[in-house]
Short mmCIF file of C-alpha atoms in Angstrom, two decimals:
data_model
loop_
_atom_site.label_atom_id
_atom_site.label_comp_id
_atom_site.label_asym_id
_atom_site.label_seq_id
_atom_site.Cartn_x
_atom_site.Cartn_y
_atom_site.Cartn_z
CA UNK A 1 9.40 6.19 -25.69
CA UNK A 2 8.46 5.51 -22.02
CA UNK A 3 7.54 8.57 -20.10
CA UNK A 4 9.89 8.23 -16.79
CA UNK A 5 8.00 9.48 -13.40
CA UNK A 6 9.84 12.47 -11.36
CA UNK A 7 8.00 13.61 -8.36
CA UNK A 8 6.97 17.36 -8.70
CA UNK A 9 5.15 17.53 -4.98
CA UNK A 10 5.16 20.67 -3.34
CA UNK A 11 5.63 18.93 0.13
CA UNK A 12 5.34 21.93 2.06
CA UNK A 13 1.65 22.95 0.40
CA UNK A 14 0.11 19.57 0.58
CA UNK A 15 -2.16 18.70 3.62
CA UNK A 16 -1.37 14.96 3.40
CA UNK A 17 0.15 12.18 2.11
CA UNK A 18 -1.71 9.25 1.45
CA UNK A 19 0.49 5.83 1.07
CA UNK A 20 -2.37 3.42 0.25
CA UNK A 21 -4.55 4.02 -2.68
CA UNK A 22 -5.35 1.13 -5.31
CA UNK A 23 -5.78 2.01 -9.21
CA UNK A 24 -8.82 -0.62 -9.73
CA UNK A 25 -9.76 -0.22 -13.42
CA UNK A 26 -7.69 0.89 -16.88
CA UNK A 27 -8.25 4.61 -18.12
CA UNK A 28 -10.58 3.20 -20.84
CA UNK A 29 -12.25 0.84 -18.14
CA UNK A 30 -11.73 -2.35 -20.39
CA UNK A 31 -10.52 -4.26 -17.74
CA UNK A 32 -10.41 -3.99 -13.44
CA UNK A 33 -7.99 -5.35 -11.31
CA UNK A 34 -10.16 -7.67 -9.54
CA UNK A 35 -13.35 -10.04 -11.34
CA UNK A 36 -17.17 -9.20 -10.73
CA UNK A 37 -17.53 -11.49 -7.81
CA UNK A 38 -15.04 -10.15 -6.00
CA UNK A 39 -16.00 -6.58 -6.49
CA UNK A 40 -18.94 -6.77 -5.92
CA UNK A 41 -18.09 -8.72 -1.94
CA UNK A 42 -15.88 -6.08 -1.56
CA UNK A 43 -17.83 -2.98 -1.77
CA UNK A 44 -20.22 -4.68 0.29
CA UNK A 45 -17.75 -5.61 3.14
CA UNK A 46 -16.56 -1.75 3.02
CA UNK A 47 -20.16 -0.05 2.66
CA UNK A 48 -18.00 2.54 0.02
CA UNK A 49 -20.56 4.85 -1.40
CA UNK A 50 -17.79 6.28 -3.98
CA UNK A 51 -16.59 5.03 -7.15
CA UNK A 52 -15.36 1.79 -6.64
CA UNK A 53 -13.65 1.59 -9.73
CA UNK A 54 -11.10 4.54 -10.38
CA UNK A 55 -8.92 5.10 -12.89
CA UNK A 56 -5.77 6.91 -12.48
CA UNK A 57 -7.00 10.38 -13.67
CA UNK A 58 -10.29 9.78 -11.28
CA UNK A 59 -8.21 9.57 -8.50
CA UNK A 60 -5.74 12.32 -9.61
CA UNK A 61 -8.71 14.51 -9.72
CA UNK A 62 -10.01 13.62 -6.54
CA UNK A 63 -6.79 13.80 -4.51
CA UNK A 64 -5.84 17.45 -6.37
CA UNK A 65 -9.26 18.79 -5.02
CA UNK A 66 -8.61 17.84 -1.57
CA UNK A 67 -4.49 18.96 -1.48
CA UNK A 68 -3.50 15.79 -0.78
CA UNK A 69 -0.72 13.81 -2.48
CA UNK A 70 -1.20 9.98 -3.09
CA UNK A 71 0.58 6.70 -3.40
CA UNK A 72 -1.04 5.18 -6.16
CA UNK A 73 -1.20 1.15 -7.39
CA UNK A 74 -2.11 -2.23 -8.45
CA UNK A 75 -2.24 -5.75 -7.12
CA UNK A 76 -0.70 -8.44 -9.65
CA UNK A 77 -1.72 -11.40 -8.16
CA UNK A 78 -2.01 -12.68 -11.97
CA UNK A 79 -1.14 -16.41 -10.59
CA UNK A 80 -3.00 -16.55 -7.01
CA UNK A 81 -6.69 -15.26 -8.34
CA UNK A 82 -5.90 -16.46 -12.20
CA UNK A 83 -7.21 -12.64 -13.01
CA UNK A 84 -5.27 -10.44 -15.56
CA UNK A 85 -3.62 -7.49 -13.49
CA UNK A 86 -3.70 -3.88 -14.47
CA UNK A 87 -0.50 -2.95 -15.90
CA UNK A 88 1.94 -1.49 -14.25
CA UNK A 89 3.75 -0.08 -16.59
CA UNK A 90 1.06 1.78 -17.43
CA UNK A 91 0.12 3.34 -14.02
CA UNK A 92 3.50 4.40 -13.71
CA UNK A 93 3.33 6.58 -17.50
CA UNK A 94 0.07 7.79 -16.23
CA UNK A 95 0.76 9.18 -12.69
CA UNK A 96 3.90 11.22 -15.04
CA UNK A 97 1.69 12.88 -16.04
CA UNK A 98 -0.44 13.67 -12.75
CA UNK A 99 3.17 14.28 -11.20
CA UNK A 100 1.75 16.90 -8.59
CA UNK A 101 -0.11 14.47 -6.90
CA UNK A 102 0.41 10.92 -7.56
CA UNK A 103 3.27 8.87 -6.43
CA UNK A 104 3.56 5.27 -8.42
CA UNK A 105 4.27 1.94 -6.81
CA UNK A 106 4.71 -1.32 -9.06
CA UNK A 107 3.12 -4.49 -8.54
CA UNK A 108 4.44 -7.82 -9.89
CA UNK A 109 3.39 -11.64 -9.33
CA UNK A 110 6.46 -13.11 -6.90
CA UNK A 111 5.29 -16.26 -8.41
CA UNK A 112 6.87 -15.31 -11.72
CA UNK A 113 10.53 -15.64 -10.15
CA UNK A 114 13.18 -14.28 -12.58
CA UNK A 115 10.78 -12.46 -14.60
CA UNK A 116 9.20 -10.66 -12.21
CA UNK A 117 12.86 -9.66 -10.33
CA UNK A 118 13.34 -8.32 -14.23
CA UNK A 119 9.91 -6.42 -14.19
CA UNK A 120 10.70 -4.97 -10.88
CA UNK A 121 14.18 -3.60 -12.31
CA UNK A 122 12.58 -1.97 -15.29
CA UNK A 123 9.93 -0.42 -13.82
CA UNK A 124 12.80 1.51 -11.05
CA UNK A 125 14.68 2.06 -14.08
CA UNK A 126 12.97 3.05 -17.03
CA UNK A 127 9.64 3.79 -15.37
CA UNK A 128 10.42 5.08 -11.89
CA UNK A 129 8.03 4.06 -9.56
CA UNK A 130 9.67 4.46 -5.82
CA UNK A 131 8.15 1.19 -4.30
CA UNK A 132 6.28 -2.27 -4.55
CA UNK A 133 3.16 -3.20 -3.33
CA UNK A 134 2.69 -7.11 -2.54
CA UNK A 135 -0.34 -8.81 -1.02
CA UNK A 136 0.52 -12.23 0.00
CA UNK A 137 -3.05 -13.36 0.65
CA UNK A 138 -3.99 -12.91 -3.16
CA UNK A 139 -0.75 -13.70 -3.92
CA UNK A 140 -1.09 -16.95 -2.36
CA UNK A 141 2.62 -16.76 -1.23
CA UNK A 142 4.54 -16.95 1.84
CA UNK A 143 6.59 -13.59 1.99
CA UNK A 144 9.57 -15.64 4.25
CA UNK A 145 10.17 -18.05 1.65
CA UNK A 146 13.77 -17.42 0.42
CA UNK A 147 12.29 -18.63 -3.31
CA UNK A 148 11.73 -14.39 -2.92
CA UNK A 149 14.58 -13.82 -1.79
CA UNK A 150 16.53 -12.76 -4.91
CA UNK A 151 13.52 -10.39 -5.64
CA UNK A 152 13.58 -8.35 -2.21
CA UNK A 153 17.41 -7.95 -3.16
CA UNK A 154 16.99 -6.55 -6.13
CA UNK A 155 14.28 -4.08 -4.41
CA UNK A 156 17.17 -3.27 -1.70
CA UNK A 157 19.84 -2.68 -4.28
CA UNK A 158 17.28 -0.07 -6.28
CA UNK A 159 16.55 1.29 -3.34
CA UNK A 160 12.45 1.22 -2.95
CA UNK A 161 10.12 0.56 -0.46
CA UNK A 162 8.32 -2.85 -0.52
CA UNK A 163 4.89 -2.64 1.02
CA UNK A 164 2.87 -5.99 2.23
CA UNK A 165 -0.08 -6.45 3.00
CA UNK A 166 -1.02 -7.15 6.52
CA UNK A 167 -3.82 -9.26 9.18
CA UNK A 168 -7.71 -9.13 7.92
CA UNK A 169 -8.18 -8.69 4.06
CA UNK A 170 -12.32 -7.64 2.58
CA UNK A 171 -11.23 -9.44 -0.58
CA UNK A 172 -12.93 -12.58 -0.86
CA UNK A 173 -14.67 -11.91 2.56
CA UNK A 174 -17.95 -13.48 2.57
CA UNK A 175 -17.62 -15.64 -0.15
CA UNK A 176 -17.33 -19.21 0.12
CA UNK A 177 -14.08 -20.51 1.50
CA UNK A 178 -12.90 -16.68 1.15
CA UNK A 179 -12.42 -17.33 -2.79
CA UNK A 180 -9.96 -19.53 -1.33
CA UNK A 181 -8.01 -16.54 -0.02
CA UNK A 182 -5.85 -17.52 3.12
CA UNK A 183 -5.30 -15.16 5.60
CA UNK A 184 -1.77 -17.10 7.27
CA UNK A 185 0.31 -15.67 4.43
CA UNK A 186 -0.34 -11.64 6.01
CA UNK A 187 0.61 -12.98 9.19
CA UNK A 188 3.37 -9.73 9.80
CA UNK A 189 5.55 -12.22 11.77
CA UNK A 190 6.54 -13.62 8.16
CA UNK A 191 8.21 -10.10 7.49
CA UNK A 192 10.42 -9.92 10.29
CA UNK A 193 12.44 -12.73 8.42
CA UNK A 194 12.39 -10.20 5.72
CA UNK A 195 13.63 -7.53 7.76
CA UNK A 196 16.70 -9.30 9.72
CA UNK A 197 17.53 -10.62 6.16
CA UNK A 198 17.51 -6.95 4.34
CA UNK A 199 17.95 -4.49 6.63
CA UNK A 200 18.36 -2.16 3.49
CA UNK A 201 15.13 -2.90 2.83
CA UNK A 202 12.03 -0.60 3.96
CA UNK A 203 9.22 -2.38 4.45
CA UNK A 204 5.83 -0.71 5.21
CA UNK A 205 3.27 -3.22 7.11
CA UNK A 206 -0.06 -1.92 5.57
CA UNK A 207 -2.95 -1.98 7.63
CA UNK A 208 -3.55 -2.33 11.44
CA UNK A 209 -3.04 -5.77 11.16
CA UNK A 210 -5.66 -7.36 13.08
CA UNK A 211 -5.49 -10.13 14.91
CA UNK A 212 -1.77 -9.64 15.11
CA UNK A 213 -1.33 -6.00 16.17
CA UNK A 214 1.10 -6.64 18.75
CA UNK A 215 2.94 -8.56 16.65
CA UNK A 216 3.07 -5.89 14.43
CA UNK A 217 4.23 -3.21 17.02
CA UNK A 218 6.81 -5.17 18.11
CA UNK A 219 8.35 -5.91 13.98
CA UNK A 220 8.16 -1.56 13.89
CA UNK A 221 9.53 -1.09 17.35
CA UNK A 222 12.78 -4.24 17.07
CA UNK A 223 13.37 -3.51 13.14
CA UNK A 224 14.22 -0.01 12.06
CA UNK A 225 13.33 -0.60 8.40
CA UNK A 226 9.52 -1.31 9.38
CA UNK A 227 6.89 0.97 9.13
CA UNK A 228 3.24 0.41 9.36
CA UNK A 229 0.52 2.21 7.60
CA UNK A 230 -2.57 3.01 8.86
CA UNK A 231 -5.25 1.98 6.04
CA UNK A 232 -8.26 -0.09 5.48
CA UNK A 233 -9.56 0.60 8.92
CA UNK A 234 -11.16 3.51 10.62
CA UNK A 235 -9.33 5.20 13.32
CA UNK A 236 -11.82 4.62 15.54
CA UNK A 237 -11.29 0.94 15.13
CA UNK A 238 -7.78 0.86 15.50
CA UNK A 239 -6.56 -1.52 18.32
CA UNK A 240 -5.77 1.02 21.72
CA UNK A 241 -2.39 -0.51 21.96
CA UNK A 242 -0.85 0.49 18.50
CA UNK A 243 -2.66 4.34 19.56
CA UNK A 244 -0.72 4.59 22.09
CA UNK A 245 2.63 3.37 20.00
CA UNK A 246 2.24 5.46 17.49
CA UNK A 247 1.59 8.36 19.73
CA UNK A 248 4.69 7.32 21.04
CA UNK A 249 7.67 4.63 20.65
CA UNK A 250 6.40 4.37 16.69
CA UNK A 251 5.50 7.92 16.10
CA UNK A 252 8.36 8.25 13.39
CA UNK A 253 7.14 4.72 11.84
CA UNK A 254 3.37 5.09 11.23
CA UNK A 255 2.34 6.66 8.32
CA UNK A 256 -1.72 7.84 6.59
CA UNK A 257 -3.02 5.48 4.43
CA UNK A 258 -6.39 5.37 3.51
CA UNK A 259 -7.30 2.26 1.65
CA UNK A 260 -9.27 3.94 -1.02
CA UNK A 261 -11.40 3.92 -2.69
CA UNK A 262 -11.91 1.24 -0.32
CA UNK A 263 -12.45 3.79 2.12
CA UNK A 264 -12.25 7.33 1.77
CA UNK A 265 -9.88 9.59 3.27
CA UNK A 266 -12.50 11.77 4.13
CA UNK A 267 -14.03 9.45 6.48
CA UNK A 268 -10.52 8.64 7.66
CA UNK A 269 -9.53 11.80 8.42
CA UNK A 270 -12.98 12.66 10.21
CA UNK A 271 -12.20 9.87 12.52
CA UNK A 272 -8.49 10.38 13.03
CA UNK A 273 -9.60 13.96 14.03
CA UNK A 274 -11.55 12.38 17.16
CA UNK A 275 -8.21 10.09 17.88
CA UNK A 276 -6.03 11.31 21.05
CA UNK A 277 -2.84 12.27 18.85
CA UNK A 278 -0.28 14.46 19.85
CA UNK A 279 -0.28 17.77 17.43
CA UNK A 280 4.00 16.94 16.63
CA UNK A 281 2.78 13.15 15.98
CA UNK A 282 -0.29 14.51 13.98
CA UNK A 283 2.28 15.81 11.71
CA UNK A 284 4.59 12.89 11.52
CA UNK A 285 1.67 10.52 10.68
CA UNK A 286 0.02 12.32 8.21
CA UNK A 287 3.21 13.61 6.02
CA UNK A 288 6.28 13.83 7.23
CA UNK A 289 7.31 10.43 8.13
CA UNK A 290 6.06 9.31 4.40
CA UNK A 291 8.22 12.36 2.86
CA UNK A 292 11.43 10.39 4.68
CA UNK A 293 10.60 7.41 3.70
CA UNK A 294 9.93 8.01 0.00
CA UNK A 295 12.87 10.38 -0.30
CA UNK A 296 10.40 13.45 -1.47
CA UNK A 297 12.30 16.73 -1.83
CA UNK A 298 10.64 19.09 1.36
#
């Protein structure tokens, strides 16, 4: 019998919430959501000094200890890197019972059309996970491409958030030809199409999403269902001009995210501490906006 998730956050008593954390290996560590080669480029284009391979009780443990909640998930890019993914399915049963902390999103391969609109269904359904993460770079698909469209509707009917990648990736960095990676599909510009087409639909732009920041502030500012998160990039990296939006005209659409155990939200934080952020924004960015947009009980 599949173990359905229910949210049991106190959202008052948590310090944080963070809406970017990957689940990068299986609780018996058989199998990791992304081959040798490209772990090992990515924890040397991040400089991580923690555990680069978490499973989902790792990073229960290590979000519990810090009184933070977290948004926990895979990448299925199953067809772009022709690697296995992590199941979902089994992320979601798992952070059930971690419900104090962990908040599951599903991942499934746009590629697989029909089936993957009828994995996205059951895992609302039966298992329910409150979003979708997609990364069209490893994906290797172009998020405008109406051949999606019938999955995004399915996501707006259920109600969840759908979260894209964004700009720069560290997979595949390095390597040759990027592991034939291609940056132009997490150009945010290809979400707008998303947004004027399901404006039911919240999408979170993840990452600062260098080198098209201003696009991206002008998606969040001209769409209302666009959010960006702030992960993969520390603060004191981020581009001045999305600062100074999201201490501003986008400080109820910018939410934490940390990226790990890419990168830590330790060292986030630290740095977001020496950022010049309104205390009320402060706030918004680091829980409250993410407890309206995931429909958490306050």
């Amino acid at each position: 019998m599949t173990t359905r998730y229910e949210p049991a956050i106190d959202v008052a008593g948590v310090v944080a919430i963070d809406v970017h954390t990957h689940i990068e290996a299986d609780r018996d560590h058989r199998h990791f959501a992304l081959d040798d080669e490209l772990l090992a480029a990515s924890a040397k284009y991040f400089k991580s000094g923690d555990n680069r391979t978490p499973t989902i009780d790792e990073l229960a443990s290590y979000y519990r200890e810090r009184n933070m909640a977290a948004v926990v998930f895979t990448v299925d890019a199953s067809t772009g890197m022709n690697h296995p993914a992590l199941s979902s399915e089994e992320i979601a049963e798992q952070a059930a019972e971690h419900a104090d902390v962990l908040i599951p999103f599903g991942s499934v391969d746009p590629r697989r059309g029909s089936a993957a609109v009828a994995q996205a269904r059951r895992l609302v359904e039966e298992y329910g996970v409150r979003g979708f993460k997609f990364h069209p770079s490893m994906q290797a698909f172009e998020p405008n491409s109406t051949e999606f469209y019938p999955l995004y509707a399915a996501l707006e009917e259920l109600g969840v958030v759908a979260l894209f990648h964004t700009g720069q990736t560290g997979i595949g960095s390095g390597l040759p030809g990027g592991r034939g990676i291609k940056l132009r599909y997490a150009d945010p510009m290809l979400l707008d199409d998303v947004a004027a087409d399901f404006p039911g639909l919240d999408i979170v732009m993840a990452h600062p999403a260098v080198p098209w920041v201003d696009a991206q502030i002008s998606i969040a500012t001209h769409k209302p269902n666009v959010y960006i998160d702030l992960s993969g990039w520390s603060p004191k990296y981020f581009p001045p001009q999305l600062v100074r939006q999201a201490n501003s005209l986008l400080k109820h659409k910018v939410l934490f995210g940390s990226d790990y155990p890419l990168l830590t939200p330790d060292r986030w934080l630290s740095d977001f501490g020496k950022l010049e952020i309104n205390d009320e924004v402060r706030s918004l960015i680091m829980k409250d906006n993410a407890i309206r947009l995931l429909r958490l009980t306050a």
